[in-house]
Amino acid sequence: MSDDQEYFGVEGVPAPLEVSSDPEESLDEIREAALRAGLEEYDLTPEDLAALAGEEPIETERALPTLAVVGRPNVGKSTLVNRIIGKRLAVVEDTPGVTRDRVSYPAEWAGTDFMLMDTGGWEAKVQGLDLSVAQQAEIAIDMADAILFVVDATVGATASDEKVVKLLRRSGKPVVLAANKVDGPQGELEAAALWNLGLGEPYPVSALHGRGTGDLLDAAVAILPTELPEVEIDPDAPRRIALVGRPNVGKSSLLNQLAGERRVVVDETAGTTRDPVDEKVEIAGRSWTLVDTAGIRRRVHMTKGADFYASLRTGAAIERAEVALVLLDASGPLTDQDTRVISQVVEAGRALVLVFNKWDLVGEDERFLLERSIDKDLVQLPWAPRVNLSARTGWHTNRLVPAIDLALGSWDQRISTGRLNSFLGELVAEHPHPVRSGRQPKILFATQASTRPPRFVIFASGFLDPTYRRFIERRLRESFGFEGTPIQISVRVREKRKRR
């Protein structure tokens, strides 16, 4: 049974609405009034009432302070990051230099939310890839609000550690010193020697076993700023587009084609990566900023590592963009790597356009079967615009801008509280939430909390089934479009006021 069929039954159908005799009252107002009926019976906060009145959004995304984890290679930075976030997300190996990029993860300690930034090891007087890693760590120090400096207590302070200390002092950022790999009393004596670095008390920890991480986090959270300055967004700035996809799908070729010149050179050396490159281009008479993630190549003997670094680069580009063009190779089937890239865009809440490159390599007779295969593989993304083109020849690249405009327009779209609740009033009247365990959750009202991406908060008397939420999302798209953008729907339960 489909989700729609489940909710088209007669179970739980509410009583017919009383239509006002006032001919000037619109149908939307009647539906909204029906949804609001009985709200006085529920415990609503002042913020709830403001949202109901269509005033300021109930919630806006707030910036979180950033804590950067820095240190020389192989001191256990990524192990400590995994310990703090409680998940094995950062790649850990005994080989120095596994982490090359700065990568951010949401973290929380003692009620304080913050972003934890893992970085590659910093070393002085390095070249090539090691130099890029060191530069990424320096950028992380500049971007962070506070620093968690990790030193290997079993080795003690090295010359590289001393140079990191000088770098930290020049930055002026508050620093907490973590003496890692301390597993016993002897290690605590070794950690005490790190007072000589002049950064204050060294906190002895074992990132591997979790020893001492609580005290370390207490100190780290204490130096994070409690308020961050608001950053104003220039509405006239060029929109930012990320070109993402697995290796060899034509990202750089498309950038060069759109720019009208060879702006990006792809390095063919195995196992190398490049920082995302921001390029200002004129497309269809308008300025855009393109973020390219080219230059990722597989290591034959280390495939998993290459996939990981590709994921890091893609994630970095997506976070800095407003809309992502996910390039897919039309000459072959979709891969797991393609699916992961698409998932990254959706989870990051960015506008999305699917670009099938190398379409000119598909024969006329094969295109119908390919379209059917794509529909099957991307059944969860009927809302994403698709553009079939050839980055090499420029065929159909003129279709990109309309698709991007459509996706960005949906990403920016806001539905008024009155119109949204009218929509929900009609939806609930026709297809109410089914009864579960003798109870039927009632949708009280809803509001759009934010845009970019559109995020809706539904206030209800009980939790809504995930299938019913997906049903609401489908109907939202049918009624208001939202082509090219993910939609986020959350539910807040409000209980009835207790009778005295």
Coordinates of C-alpha atoms in Angstrom, one line a residue:
M1 CA 0.0 0.0 0.0
S2 CA 1.4 3.4 -0.9
D3 CA 1.7 6.3 1.5
D4 CA -1.1 8.1 -0.2
Q5 CA -3.4 5.1 -0.1
E6 CA -2.8 4.7 3.6
Y7 CA -4.2 8.2 4.3
F8 CA -7.0 8.2 1.8
G9 CA -9.2 6.0 4.0
V10 CA -12.2 7.1 5.9
E11 CA -10.8 6.3 9.4
G12 CA -10.7 9.4 11.6
V13 CA -12.4 11.7 9.1
P14 CA -13.3 14.9 11.0
A15 CA -16.8 16.4 11.2
P16 CA -17.8 18.6 8.2
L17 CA -16.7 22.2 8.4
E18 CA -19.3 24.9 9.1
V19 CA -19.1 27.3 6.2
S20 CA -19.5 30.9 7.0
S21 CA -22.5 32.7 5.4
D22 CA -20.3 35.7 4.7
P23 CA -19.8 35.6 0.9
E24 CA -16.7 37.7 1.2
E25 CA -14.9 35.3 3.4
S26 CA -12.4 33.3 1.4
L27 CA -12.2 29.5 1.3
D28 CA -8.6 29.8 2.5
E29 CA -9.8 31.7 5.7
I30 CA -12.4 29.0 6.4
R31 CA -9.8 26.2 6.1
E32 CA -7.3 28.1 8.3
A33 CA -10.0 28.8 10.9
A34 CA -11.0 25.1 11.0
L35 CA -7.4 24.2 11.7
R36 CA -7.1 26.7 14.5
A37 CA -10.3 25.6 16.2
G38 CA -9.6 24.4 19.7
L39 CA -6.1 25.9 20.0
E40 CA -7.1 27.5 23.3
E41 CA -7.2 24.1 24.9
Y42 CA -3.4 23.6 24.4
D43 CA -0.4 24.9 26.2
L44 CA 1.2 27.4 23.7
T45 CA 4.2 29.5 24.4
P46 CA 4.4 33.2 23.4
E47 CA 6.7 32.1 20.5
D48 CA 4.0 29.7 19.4
L49 CA 1.4 32.5 19.4
A50 CA 3.7 34.9 17.5
A51 CA 4.2 32.2 14.8
L52 CA 0.5 31.6 14.6
A53 CA 0.0 35.3 14.1
G54 CA 2.4 35.2 11.2
E55 CA 5.0 37.4 12.9
E56 CA 8.7 36.7 13.1
P57 CA 9.8 33.1 12.3
I58 CA 9.8 31.0 15.4
E59 CA 13.5 30.1 15.0
T60 CA 16.4 31.1 12.9
E61 CA 19.6 29.2 12.3
R62 CA 22.3 30.6 14.6
A63 CA 26.0 30.5 14.0
L64 CA 27.9 28.1 16.3
P65 CA 31.4 28.8 17.7
T66 CA 34.2 26.8 16.1
L67 CA 36.8 24.9 18.0
A68 CA 39.7 23.8 15.8
V69 CA 41.8 20.8 16.7
V70 CA 45.4 21.4 15.6
G71 CA 48.9 19.9 16.1
R72 CA 51.6 18.2 14.3
P73 CA 51.0 14.9 12.4
N74 CA 50.1 11.7 14.2
V75 CA 49.5 13.1 17.7
G76 CA 45.9 11.7 17.8
K77 CA 43.8 14.7 16.6
S78 CA 41.3 12.6 14.6
T79 CA 41.0 10.1 17.4
L80 CA 40.2 12.9 19.8
V81 CA 37.7 14.3 17.4
N82 CA 35.9 11.0 17.2
R83 CA 35.9 10.7 21.0
I84 CA 34.4 14.2 21.4
I85 CA 31.6 13.7 18.8
G86 CA 31.0 10.2 19.9
K87 CA 31.2 8.8 16.4
R88 CA 33.9 7.3 14.2
L89 CA 33.6 10.0 11.5
A90 CA 37.2 11.2 11.2
V91 CA 39.6 8.7 9.5
V92 CA 42.2 7.3 11.9
E93 CA 45.4 5.4 10.8
D94 CA 48.8 4.9 12.4
T95 CA 50.3 6.5 9.3
P96 CA 51.0 10.3 9.8
G97 CA 49.2 12.6 7.5
V98 CA 46.0 10.7 7.0
T99 CA 43.9 13.8 7.6
R100 CA 44.7 16.4 4.9
D101 CA 41.7 18.8 5.0
R102 CA 40.0 20.8 7.7
V103 CA 36.6 19.1 8.3
S104 CA 33.9 20.4 10.6
Y105 CA 31.5 18.3 12.7
P106 CA 28.7 19.5 15.0
A107 CA 29.4 18.7 18.7
E108 CA 27.9 19.3 22.1
W109 CA 29.2 19.3 25.6
A110 CA 27.4 20.3 28.8
G111 CA 24.6 22.0 26.9
T112 CA 26.9 24.0 24.7
D113 CA 26.7 23.4 20.9
F114 CA 29.7 24.1 18.8
M115 CA 31.5 23.1 15.6
L116 CA 34.6 20.9 16.0
M117 CA 37.1 21.3 13.2
D118 CA 39.6 18.5 12.5
T119 CA 42.7 19.5 10.6
G120 CA 45.7 17.9 9.0
G121 CA 49.0 17.9 10.8
W122 CA 51.1 21.1 10.8
E123 CA 54.7 21.0 10.0
A124 CA 57.3 23.7 9.0
K125 CA 59.4 23.7 5.9
V126 CA 57.3 21.2 3.9
Q127 CA 56.5 21.0 0.2
G128 CA 53.9 19.7 -2.1
L129 CA 50.9 18.0 -0.6
D130 CA 52.3 18.4 3.0
L131 CA 52.5 22.1 2.4
S132 CA 48.9 22.2 1.4
V133 CA 48.0 20.3 4.5
A134 CA 49.9 22.8 6.6
Q135 CA 48.2 25.7 4.9
Q136 CA 44.8 24.1 5.6
A137 CA 45.7 23.9 9.3
E138 CA 46.7 27.6 9.3
I139 CA 43.4 28.5 7.6
A140 CA 41.6 26.6 10.3
I141 CA 43.4 28.6 13.0
D142 CA 42.3 31.8 11.3
M143 CA 38.7 30.6 11.0
A144 CA 38.3 29.2 14.5
D145 CA 37.0 31.0 17.6
A146 CA 39.2 28.9 19.9
I147 CA 42.0 26.3 19.5
L148 CA 42.4 22.8 21.0
F149 CA 46.2 22.2 20.6
V150 CA 47.1 18.5 20.8
V151 CA 50.6 17.3 21.8
D152 CA 51.9 13.8 22.2
A153 CA 52.8 13.6 25.9
T154 CA 54.9 10.4 25.4
V155 CA 57.2 12.3 22.9
G156 CA 57.1 15.6 24.6
A157 CA 57.3 19.1 23.0
T158 CA 59.1 18.9 19.7
A159 CA 60.6 21.7 17.5
S160 CA 57.4 21.5 15.4
D161 CA 55.3 21.9 18.5
E162 CA 57.2 25.0 19.4
K163 CA 56.6 26.5 16.0
V164 CA 52.9 25.7 16.3
V165 CA 52.9 27.6 19.6
K166 CA 54.4 30.6 17.9
L167 CA 51.7 30.4 15.2
L168 CA 49.0 30.2 17.9
R169 CA 50.3 33.2 19.8
R170 CA 50.3 35.3 16.6
S171 CA 46.7 34.4 16.0
G172 CA 45.6 35.7 19.3
K173 CA 43.0 33.0 19.7
P174 CA 42.3 31.4 23.1
V175 CA 44.0 27.9 23.4
V176 CA 43.5 24.8 25.4
L177 CA 46.4 22.4 25.6
A178 CA 45.7 18.6 25.3
A179 CA 48.5 16.3 26.4
N180 CA 47.4 13.1 24.5
K181 CA 48.3 9.5 25.0
V182 CA 48.3 9.7 28.8
D183 CA 47.2 6.3 30.1
G184 CA 48.6 6.3 33.7
P185 CA 50.6 8.1 36.4
Q186 CA 53.8 8.0 34.3
G187 CA 52.0 9.7 31.5
E188 CA 50.7 12.5 33.8
L189 CA 54.3 13.3 34.8
E190 CA 55.2 13.5 31.1
A191 CA 52.2 15.7 30.5
A192 CA 53.2 18.1 33.3
A193 CA 56.4 18.8 31.4
L194 CA 54.3 20.6 28.7
W195 CA 53.8 23.6 31.0
N196 CA 57.0 24.7 29.4
L197 CA 55.2 25.5 26.2
G198 CA 53.7 28.6 28.0
L199 CA 50.1 27.8 27.0
G200 CA 48.9 27.2 30.5
E201 CA 47.8 24.0 32.1
P202 CA 48.2 20.9 29.9
Y203 CA 45.2 18.6 30.3
P204 CA 46.3 14.9 30.3
V205 CA 43.9 12.8 28.1
S206 CA 43.8 9.5 26.3
A207 CA 41.8 10.1 23.2
L208 CA 41.9 6.3 22.5
H209 CA 40.3 5.4 25.9
G210 CA 38.5 8.6 26.8
R211 CA 40.5 9.3 29.9
G212 CA 40.4 12.9 31.0
T213 CA 38.3 14.2 28.0
G214 CA 35.6 15.6 30.3
D215 CA 37.9 18.0 32.0
L216 CA 39.5 18.9 28.7
L217 CA 36.1 19.7 27.2
D218 CA 35.0 21.7 30.2
A219 CA 38.1 23.9 29.7
A220 CA 37.5 24.1 25.9
V221 CA 33.8 25.1 26.2
A222 CA 34.7 27.8 28.8
I223 CA 36.9 29.7 26.2
L224 CA 34.4 29.6 23.4
P225 CA 32.5 32.8 22.8
T226 CA 28.9 33.0 24.0
E227 CA 27.8 35.4 21.3
L228 CA 28.9 35.6 17.7
P229 CA 28.6 38.7 15.5
E230 CA 25.9 38.5 12.9
V231 CA 27.2 38.4 9.3
E232 CA 25.2 40.4 6.8
I233 CA 24.7 38.8 3.5
D234 CA 25.0 41.0 0.4
P235 CA 21.8 40.4 -1.6
D236 CA 23.6 41.6 -4.8
A237 CA 26.6 39.2 -4.5
P238 CA 26.9 36.6 -7.2
R239 CA 25.1 33.3 -6.4
R240 CA 27.5 30.5 -5.5
I241 CA 27.4 27.3 -7.5
A242 CA 29.2 24.1 -6.5
L243 CA 30.3 21.7 -9.2
V244 CA 30.3 18.3 -7.5
G245 CA 30.4 14.7 -8.5
R246 CA 32.7 11.6 -8.5
P247 CA 36.0 11.8 -10.4
N248 CA 36.1 12.0 -14.2
V249 CA 32.5 13.1 -14.7
G250 CA 33.6 16.4 -16.3
K251 CA 33.4 19.0 -13.5
S252 CA 36.4 21.0 -14.7
S253 CA 35.4 20.6 -18.3
L254 CA 32.1 22.1 -17.5
L255 CA 33.6 25.0 -15.6
N256 CA 36.0 25.7 -18.5
Q257 CA 33.0 25.5 -20.9
L258 CA 30.9 27.9 -18.9
A259 CA 33.9 30.3 -18.4
G260 CA 34.7 30.2 -22.1
E261 CA 38.3 29.6 -21.4
R262 CA 40.7 27.1 -19.8
R263 CA 40.5 28.3 -16.2
V264 CA 41.1 25.0 -14.4
V265 CA 43.9 22.5 -15.1
V266 CA 43.2 19.0 -13.8
D267 CA 46.3 17.3 -12.3
E268 CA 46.7 13.7 -13.4
T269 CA 49.1 12.7 -10.6
A270 CA 47.5 9.7 -8.8
G271 CA 46.4 10.3 -5.3
T272 CA 46.6 14.1 -5.3
T273 CA 43.9 16.6 -4.4
R274 CA 43.3 20.3 -5.0
D275 CA 41.6 22.9 -2.9
P276 CA 38.2 23.9 -4.2
V277 CA 38.7 26.8 -6.7
D278 CA 36.3 29.7 -6.7
E279 CA 35.9 31.2 -10.2
K280 CA 33.9 34.3 -11.2
V281 CA 32.2 33.7 -14.5
E282 CA 29.7 35.4 -16.7
I283 CA 26.9 33.1 -17.8
A284 CA 24.0 34.4 -19.8
G285 CA 25.1 38.0 -19.0
R286 CA 25.1 37.5 -15.3
S287 CA 27.9 37.0 -12.7
W288 CA 28.2 33.7 -10.8
T289 CA 30.8 32.2 -8.5
L290 CA 31.6 28.6 -9.4
V291 CA 33.2 26.3 -6.8
D292 CA 35.1 23.5 -8.6
T293 CA 36.2 20.3 -6.9
A294 CA 38.3 18.8 -9.6
G295 CA 41.7 17.1 -9.2
I296 CA 40.6 14.1 -7.2
R297 CA 42.0 10.8 -8.5
R298 CA 41.9 7.3 -7.2
R299 CA 44.8 5.6 -5.6
V300 CA 44.9 2.1 -7.0
H301 CA 46.2 0.6 -3.7
M302 CA 44.0 2.8 -1.4
T303 CA 40.5 3.1 -2.9
K304 CA 38.8 3.8 0.4
G305 CA 41.1 6.6 1.2
A306 CA 40.5 8.3 -2.2
D307 CA 36.7 8.0 -1.7
F308 CA 37.1 9.6 1.7
Y309 CA 39.1 12.5 0.4
A310 CA 36.6 12.9 -2.5
S311 CA 33.8 13.1 0.1
L312 CA 35.7 15.8 2.1
R313 CA 36.3 18.0 -1.0
T314 CA 32.7 17.6 -2.0
G315 CA 31.4 18.5 1.4
A316 CA 33.6 21.6 1.6
A317 CA 32.3 22.8 -1.7
I318 CA 28.7 22.1 -0.9
E319 CA 28.9 24.0 2.5
R320 CA 30.3 27.1 0.7
A321 CA 27.7 27.1 -2.0
E322 CA 24.0 27.9 -2.4
V323 CA 23.2 25.5 -5.2
A324 CA 25.0 22.3 -6.2
L325 CA 25.3 21.0 -9.8
V326 CA 25.7 17.3 -9.3
L327 CA 27.4 15.9 -12.4
L328 CA 26.6 12.4 -13.4
D329 CA 28.0 10.3 -16.3
A330 CA 25.2 9.6 -18.7
S331 CA 27.4 7.0 -20.5
G332 CA 27.3 4.6 -17.6
P333 CA 25.1 3.6 -14.7
L334 CA 24.7 5.5 -11.5
T335 CA 27.2 4.4 -8.9
D336 CA 27.2 4.3 -5.1
Q337 CA 29.5 7.3 -5.2
D338 CA 27.0 9.3 -7.2
T339 CA 24.3 8.5 -4.7
R340 CA 26.5 9.6 -1.8
V341 CA 27.2 12.9 -3.5
I342 CA 23.5 13.6 -4.0
S343 CA 22.8 12.6 -0.4
Q344 CA 25.5 15.1 0.8
V345 CA 23.7 17.9 -1.1
V346 CA 20.3 17.0 0.3
E347 CA 21.5 16.6 3.8
A348 CA 23.4 19.9 3.6
G349 CA 20.1 21.6 2.6
R350 CA 21.4 23.1 -0.6
A351 CA 19.5 23.7 -3.8
L352 CA 20.1 20.8 -6.3
V353 CA 20.3 20.4 -10.1
L354 CA 21.2 17.0 -11.6
V355 CA 23.5 17.4 -14.6
F356 CA 23.9 14.3 -16.9
N357 CA 27.1 14.9 -18.7
K358 CA 28.4 13.1 -21.8
W359 CA 24.8 12.8 -23.1
D360 CA 26.1 13.1 -26.6
L361 CA 27.8 9.7 -26.2
V362 CA 24.4 8.1 -25.7
G363 CA 22.8 6.8 -28.9
E364 CA 19.3 7.9 -30.0
D365 CA 17.9 4.4 -29.4
E366 CA 19.4 4.1 -26.0
R367 CA 18.1 7.4 -24.6
F368 CA 14.6 6.2 -23.9
L369 CA 15.8 3.2 -21.9
L370 CA 18.4 5.5 -20.1
E371 CA 15.6 7.9 -19.1
R372 CA 13.6 5.1 -17.6
S373 CA 16.6 3.8 -15.7
I374 CA 17.3 7.3 -14.3
D375 CA 13.7 7.6 -13.2
K376 CA 14.0 4.3 -11.3
D377 CA 17.4 5.1 -9.8
L378 CA 16.3 8.6 -8.6
V379 CA 12.7 7.7 -7.6
Q380 CA 13.3 9.7 -4.3
L381 CA 14.2 12.8 -6.2
P382 CA 11.4 13.7 -8.6
W383 CA 11.7 17.3 -7.5
A384 CA 15.3 17.8 -8.7
P385 CA 15.6 19.5 -12.1
R386 CA 17.7 17.5 -14.7
V387 CA 19.8 18.9 -17.5
N388 CA 21.3 16.6 -20.2
L389 CA 24.4 18.2 -21.8
S390 CA 27.9 17.7 -23.1
A391 CA 30.5 19.7 -21.1
R392 CA 33.1 18.9 -23.8
T393 CA 31.1 20.4 -26.7
G394 CA 28.9 22.8 -24.9
W395 CA 25.7 21.2 -26.2
H396 CA 22.7 22.2 -24.0
T397 CA 24.8 24.1 -21.5
N398 CA 22.4 27.0 -22.1
R399 CA 19.8 25.0 -20.2
L400 CA 21.7 25.3 -17.0
V401 CA 20.8 28.8 -15.9
P402 CA 17.0 28.3 -16.1
A403 CA 17.4 25.2 -14.0
I404 CA 19.6 27.0 -11.5
D405 CA 17.2 29.9 -11.3
L406 CA 14.3 27.5 -10.7
A407 CA 16.2 25.7 -7.9
L408 CA 17.4 28.9 -6.2
G409 CA 13.9 30.4 -6.4
S410 CA 12.5 27.4 -4.6
W411 CA 15.3 27.5 -2.1
D412 CA 14.4 31.1 -1.3
Q413 CA 10.7 30.6 -1.3
R414 CA 8.6 31.5 1.8
I415 CA 4.9 30.6 2.3
S416 CA 2.9 32.9 4.6
T417 CA 1.6 31.4 7.8
G418 CA -2.0 32.0 6.8
R419 CA -1.6 30.3 3.4
L420 CA 0.3 27.4 4.9
N421 CA -2.4 26.7 7.5
S422 CA -5.1 27.0 4.9
F423 CA -3.3 24.3 2.9
L424 CA -2.9 22.1 6.0
G425 CA -6.6 22.6 6.9
E426 CA -7.7 21.3 3.6
L427 CA -5.1 18.5 3.7
V428 CA -6.2 17.3 7.1
A429 CA -9.9 17.5 6.3
E430 CA -9.4 15.3 3.2
H431 CA -6.7 12.9 4.5
P432 CA -6.4 13.0 8.3
H433 CA -3.6 11.2 10.1
P434 CA -4.6 7.6 10.8
V435 CA -5.4 6.4 14.3
R436 CA -2.5 4.8 16.0
S437 CA -3.0 2.8 19.3
G438 CA -6.4 4.4 19.7
R439 CA -5.0 7.9 19.3
Q440 CA -5.1 10.3 16.3
P441 CA -2.6 13.2 16.4
K442 CA -4.2 16.5 15.6
I443 CA -2.2 19.1 13.6
L444 CA -2.7 22.4 15.4
F445 CA -0.9 24.8 13.1
A446 CA 2.3 25.2 11.2
T447 CA 4.8 27.9 10.2
Q448 CA 7.7 28.2 7.9
A449 CA 10.6 28.7 10.2
S450 CA 13.3 29.6 7.6
T451 CA 14.3 29.5 4.0
R452 CA 17.5 28.2 2.4
P453 CA 16.3 25.5 2.5
P454 CA 12.6 25.8 3.3
R455 CA 12.0 24.5 6.8
F456 CA 8.6 23.9 8.2
V457 CA 7.6 23.4 11.8
I458 CA 4.3 21.6 12.5
F459 CA 2.7 21.9 15.9
A460 CA 0.6 18.8 16.7
S461 CA -1.0 17.1 19.7
G462 CA 1.2 14.0 19.0
F463 CA 4.1 12.8 16.9
L464 CA 3.3 12.3 13.2
D465 CA 4.3 9.2 11.4
P466 CA 7.3 9.6 9.0
T467 CA 5.1 8.3 6.2
Y468 CA 2.6 11.1 6.9
R469 CA 5.4 13.7 7.0
R470 CA 6.5 12.5 3.5
F471 CA 2.9 12.7 2.4
I472 CA 2.7 16.3 3.6
E473 CA 6.0 17.1 1.8
R474 CA 4.6 15.6 -1.5
R475 CA 1.5 17.8 -1.2
L476 CA 3.6 20.9 -0.4
R477 CA 5.5 20.3 -3.6
E478 CA 2.3 19.8 -5.6
S479 CA 0.8 23.0 -4.2
F480 CA 3.8 25.3 -4.0
G481 CA 6.4 23.9 -6.3
F482 CA 9.7 23.8 -4.4
E483 CA 11.4 22.3 -7.4
G484 CA 15.1 21.9 -6.9
T485 CA 15.3 22.2 -3.1
P486 CA 15.1 19.8 -0.2
I487 CA 12.3 20.5 2.3
Q488 CA 12.8 20.0 6.0
I489 CA 9.7 19.2 8.2
S490 CA 9.9 18.9 12.0
V491 CA 7.1 18.4 14.5
R492 CA 6.7 19.9 17.9
V493 CA 4.2 18.3 20.3
R494 CA 2.0 20.5 22.4
E495 CA -0.2 18.9 25.0
K496 CA -3.7 19.9 26.1
R497 CA -3.9 22.3 29.1
K498 CA -4.7 20.5 32.3
R499 CA -8.1 21.3 33.7
R500 CA -8.0 22.6 37.2

